[in-house]
XYZ file of C-alpha atoms in Angstrom:
361
model
C 93.247 69.603 104.068
C 91.439 72.360 105.963
C 90.346 75.881 105.290
C 92.018 78.715 107.199
C 90.005 81.524 108.793
C 91.608 84.499 110.510
C 89.272 86.954 112.234
C 90.070 90.411 113.612
C 93.685 89.458 114.323
C 95.895 92.038 116.041
C 99.492 91.921 117.215
C 101.832 94.502 118.721
C 105.377 94.124 119.958
C 105.424 97.607 121.518
C 102.633 99.724 122.986
C 102.863 102.364 120.244
C 103.537 100.319 117.114
C 100.891 97.720 116.150
C 102.167 95.228 113.564
C 98.745 93.827 112.629
C 95.430 95.626 113.056
C 92.135 93.758 112.687
C 93.147 91.366 109.912
C 90.395 89.156 108.436
C 91.405 86.429 105.987
C 89.722 83.292 104.659
C 91.650 80.666 102.673
C 89.314 77.991 101.214
C 90.307 74.361 101.591
C 92.625 73.215 98.802
C 93.391 76.735 97.582
C 96.623 78.749 97.329
C 96.782 82.256 98.825
C 99.710 84.680 98.576
C 100.318 87.314 101.253
C 101.831 90.227 99.366
C 103.193 93.493 100.672
C 106.303 95.601 101.251
C 108.828 94.835 103.962
C 107.487 95.600 107.426
C 103.794 95.374 106.505
C 103.145 92.374 108.802
C 103.240 89.429 106.369
C 105.686 87.267 108.308
C 104.071 88.171 111.646
C 100.717 86.966 110.297
C 102.321 83.726 109.109
C 103.933 83.163 112.533
C 100.591 83.690 114.291
C 98.929 81.157 111.993
C 101.759 78.669 112.544
C 101.632 79.077 116.323
C 105.132 80.500 116.760
C 103.584 83.618 118.359
C 100.218 84.345 119.992
C 97.902 87.167 118.824
C 96.889 89.992 121.143
C 93.285 89.491 120.024
C 91.298 87.754 117.312
C 91.168 84.103 116.292
C 92.848 81.619 113.954
C 90.850 78.543 112.906
C 91.713 75.509 110.783
C 88.405 74.263 109.479
C 86.092 74.308 112.534
C 88.987 74.027 114.977
C 90.078 77.238 116.712
C 93.834 77.055 117.287
C 94.500 80.590 118.559
C 92.386 83.132 120.423
C 89.055 82.699 122.169
C 90.892 81.655 125.326
C 93.004 78.925 123.734
C 96.364 78.519 122.042
C 97.176 75.177 120.458
C 100.932 74.517 120.350
C 102.561 74.814 116.933
C 103.491 71.120 116.832
C 99.831 70.138 117.396
C 98.282 72.321 114.709
C 99.022 69.975 111.808
C 100.730 72.718 109.791
C 103.671 72.243 107.443
C 106.176 75.105 107.345
C 108.755 75.949 104.657
C 111.170 78.703 105.805
C 113.189 81.072 103.607
C 116.396 79.060 103.480
C 114.794 75.614 103.600
C 115.951 74.966 107.167
C 117.131 71.423 106.433
C 118.942 69.495 109.177
C 122.584 69.440 108.017
C 123.407 66.195 109.856
C 120.606 64.240 108.140
C 120.387 62.972 104.578
C 117.644 64.072 102.197
C 115.666 60.962 103.175
C 116.275 61.670 106.851
C 115.017 65.225 106.479
C 111.866 64.242 104.604
C 110.977 61.397 106.958
C 111.827 63.292 110.153
C 108.209 63.761 111.231
C 106.892 60.403 109.990
C 106.014 57.348 112.084
C 108.925 54.928 112.521
C 107.415 52.301 110.217
C 107.117 54.731 107.293
C 110.685 55.872 107.900
C 111.957 52.301 107.666
C 110.011 51.422 104.532
C 111.155 54.457 102.551
C 108.200 54.408 100.165
C 106.833 57.722 101.368
C 110.222 59.384 100.784
C 110.408 58.151 97.183
C 106.832 59.254 96.592
C 107.515 62.752 97.903
C 110.767 63.139 95.967
C 108.876 62.313 92.776
C 106.104 64.715 93.760
C 108.510 67.667 94.060
C 110.359 66.713 90.880
C 113.546 65.249 92.371
C 115.334 62.007 91.469
C 115.169 59.202 94.034
C 118.978 58.942 93.801
C 119.203 62.162 95.842
C 117.765 60.431 98.917
C 121.178 59.566 100.366
C 122.799 62.947 99.771
C 123.503 65.543 102.447
C 121.799 68.961 102.140
C 125.083 70.714 101.296
C 125.385 68.493 98.211
C 122.178 69.968 96.746
C 121.553 73.181 94.853
C 119.487 75.902 96.495
C 116.455 74.969 94.414
C 116.792 71.293 95.325
C 117.025 72.185 99.012
C 113.789 74.164 98.808
C 112.024 71.231 97.145
C 113.258 68.882 99.874
C 111.977 71.368 102.467
C 108.567 71.267 100.786
C 108.634 67.451 100.685
C 109.412 67.425 104.425
C 106.489 69.809 105.078
C 104.111 67.645 103.026
C 105.279 64.299 104.477
C 102.867 64.124 107.447
C 99.937 65.286 105.246
C 99.354 68.580 107.091
C 96.058 70.452 107.082
C 97.838 73.603 105.894
C 101.226 74.439 104.340
C 102.887 77.815 105.063
C 105.756 79.105 102.906
C 107.808 82.082 104.101
C 109.504 83.650 101.039
C 110.976 80.271 100.065
C 112.462 81.443 96.748
C 114.035 84.740 97.808
C 117.617 83.425 97.937
C 117.529 81.786 94.474
C 118.714 83.347 91.230
C 116.088 84.312 88.639
C 116.195 81.171 86.457
C 116.300 78.772 89.424
C 113.561 80.711 91.209
C 111.190 80.302 88.246
C 111.940 76.583 87.912
C 111.594 75.944 91.646
C 108.374 77.858 92.172
C 106.803 76.006 89.228
C 107.772 72.655 90.780
C 106.498 73.753 94.189
C 103.216 75.009 92.758
C 102.648 71.753 90.859
C 103.422 69.671 93.943
C 101.011 71.630 96.131
C 98.217 71.372 93.581
C 98.871 67.649 93.076
C 98.283 67.026 96.778
C 95.278 69.371 96.998
C 97.089 71.230 99.774
C 95.766 74.404 101.339
C 98.725 76.770 101.142
C 99.700 80.298 102.167
C 102.784 81.941 100.663
C 104.443 85.076 102.024
C 106.198 87.069 99.321
C 107.131 90.593 98.294
C 107.526 89.457 94.670
C 104.477 90.583 92.687
C 105.089 88.214 89.755
C 105.372 85.305 92.189
C 102.063 86.132 93.846
C 100.171 86.767 90.615
C 101.443 83.641 88.850
C 101.087 81.120 91.695
C 98.071 82.055 93.799
C 94.317 81.541 93.512
C 93.873 84.684 95.577
C 96.215 87.439 96.739
C 95.954 89.255 100.060
C 97.671 92.651 99.973
C 98.877 93.951 103.330
C 99.871 97.538 104.019
C 100.751 98.981 107.389
C 99.412 95.957 109.245
C 96.043 95.978 107.507
C 94.649 93.778 104.760
C 93.714 96.304 102.066
C 92.580 93.955 99.271
C 91.835 90.242 98.887
C 90.944 89.005 95.425
C 92.058 86.829 92.524
C 95.253 87.838 90.664
C 93.535 89.140 87.516
C 91.152 91.376 89.438
C 94.001 92.636 91.626
C 96.031 93.666 88.578
C 93.178 95.034 86.480
C 91.011 96.583 89.212
C 93.234 97.372 92.206
C 91.452 98.817 95.206
C 93.541 101.985 95.260
C 96.487 103.574 93.482
C 98.970 102.445 96.123
C 97.955 98.834 95.449
C 98.072 99.519 91.695
C 101.641 100.786 91.770
C 102.740 97.971 94.072
C 101.414 95.024 92.060
C 102.846 96.128 88.724
C 104.085 99.000 86.631
C 101.504 101.737 86.393
C 100.829 104.856 84.368
C 99.024 107.314 86.658
C 97.816 110.600 85.189
C 95.829 113.600 86.356
C 92.582 113.835 84.412
C 89.357 115.764 83.999
C 86.260 113.564 83.797
C 83.536 114.984 81.558
C 81.157 113.806 78.858
C 81.919 110.164 79.706
C 85.647 110.484 78.946
C 88.825 111.065 80.958
C 90.687 113.995 79.425
C 94.384 113.686 80.231
C 97.850 114.047 78.704
C 97.203 110.989 76.524
C 93.967 112.346 75.067
C 90.285 111.690 75.788
C 90.077 108.127 77.105
C 87.146 105.865 77.926
C 87.247 104.929 81.599
C 85.740 102.681 84.246
C 85.030 103.528 87.842
C 87.384 102.077 90.453
C 85.923 99.549 92.888
C 86.274 102.142 95.676
C 83.124 103.854 94.392
C 81.811 106.281 91.795
C 84.102 109.156 90.844
C 82.186 112.357 90.006
C 82.924 114.474 86.971
C 85.798 116.874 87.447
C 89.348 116.373 88.644
C 90.442 112.762 89.009
C 93.378 110.425 88.531
C 93.397 107.618 86.013
C 95.344 104.381 85.912
C 96.687 102.604 82.825
C 99.087 99.703 82.555
C 102.180 100.209 80.344
C 101.137 97.400 78.009
C 98.028 99.430 77.105
C 100.169 102.095 75.433
C 100.882 101.730 71.721
C 103.526 103.744 69.868
C 103.588 104.725 66.199
C 105.031 107.330 63.847
C 104.086 110.916 64.797
C 100.522 111.803 63.853
C 99.151 115.367 64.218
C 95.900 113.947 65.585
C 97.506 111.936 68.406
C 99.410 112.823 71.595
C 103.129 113.110 70.835
C 105.935 112.128 73.219
C 109.698 111.952 73.006
C 111.529 108.722 73.816
C 113.760 109.241 76.830
C 115.275 105.743 77.047
C 114.625 102.092 76.208
C 115.157 99.174 78.602
C 115.574 96.032 76.489
C 114.761 92.676 78.144
C 114.759 90.390 75.103
C 111.186 89.122 75.265
C 109.892 92.663 75.665
C 111.049 96.199 76.369
C 110.106 99.171 78.501
C 110.119 102.533 76.705
C 110.270 105.683 78.843
C 108.486 108.649 77.291
C 108.583 112.379 78.086
C 105.199 114.070 77.586
C 104.807 117.696 76.472
C 103.350 118.634 79.886
C 106.556 117.530 81.591
C 105.282 114.155 82.783
C 106.981 110.817 82.155
C 105.238 107.525 81.381
C 106.371 104.062 80.330
C 105.102 101.765 77.582
C 105.636 98.013 77.505
C 106.353 96.706 74.005
C 107.572 93.503 72.417
C 111.257 93.312 71.526
C 110.950 94.137 67.799
C 110.892 97.483 65.952
C 111.686 99.616 68.972
C 112.112 103.382 68.817
C 115.377 105.001 69.840
C 116.106 107.593 72.494
C 115.291 111.039 71.076
C 112.596 109.808 68.664
C 109.195 111.497 68.617
C 106.306 109.016 68.668
C 102.511 109.108 68.729
C 100.792 107.400 71.660
C 97.483 105.570 71.475
C 95.778 103.696 74.288
C 94.191 100.249 74.058
C 91.292 99.494 76.372
C 89.961 101.661 79.180
C 91.487 103.642 82.007
C 90.497 103.156 85.652
C 89.394 106.343 87.415
C 90.113 107.241 91.039
C 89.233 110.398 92.979
C 91.669 113.310 92.712
C 94.356 113.132 95.368
C 93.876 109.362 95.692
C 97.007 107.283 96.208
C 100.673 108.097 96.378
C 102.594 110.653 94.366
C 103.158 109.988 90.691
C 106.073 107.647 89.931
C 109.416 109.386 89.606
C 110.878 109.683 86.086
C 113.303 106.988 85.007
C 116.994 107.855 84.945
C 118.481 108.854 81.637
C 120.342 106.190 79.713
């Protein structure tokens, strides 16, 4: 397996609308990176440039020490040694599972069949499926076969373009776990394109967040969630409580009281007006207490394993708390709010507008 290095990559399809602008990305050998961002941010374009399906306007793509795009050269996609797993699997309908997996293998390995059985086991599928046609498989099974086909020739890099987007929730979780285990078992270097935050955070060693054709943050999942580079990243990678605050005397004074805070990675925030970030799971609710901030429960979204409680604050703001599924308040209840841990401070005016209140119900 090889590392992947992208340097100063740009791509435009029209003169006035660049899709990628100066993207730098390094994926260490044997690691898993997720490209995360909203629709239209350039994720799939970046993947296609790496794969060799399109050429960049400028910049370079290198696999290990081998430059495959830019610097006056463009190695054809079929010669880059890259495995590709598309959104819908892209299996050949006229071939069996075994035929699909062995498609890119030397003739001898195709005849022997051992590599096919090995790969089916690797992706968690029974060897009895080898003679089935793709339409006889579930969506999750098709995606695993697509991964097995991509891994068959032992590529230097595996690219996955939203491979779980068409699966239902339960099948998506099962399939992505099997795919993740298979990639790690082979030591593959992998890049996943996704707009699913949970998918990126749970699968990847590092997450690259793209916005408007630029890479705005590259870090490990825990740092991304706990110390996002800006409030737009914060609200994109998870639920967020964003409040106006006044920083003084080492505390952030806001609608939830005087909170300890840390400086955002963007730099020191001076005393005075600021915005602070909390995650909903940091909020704790209890019976009303005159010494604590009081809020009224607007609504409760029950998910079984946990719940989201929407709260109206006295200043007119709305925040959400994430609680376990037991002993939940009811709509209309008054509750006291306490905060666990520290807030993250950003300069005033930083990031997008505050999240809109949840609908009643």
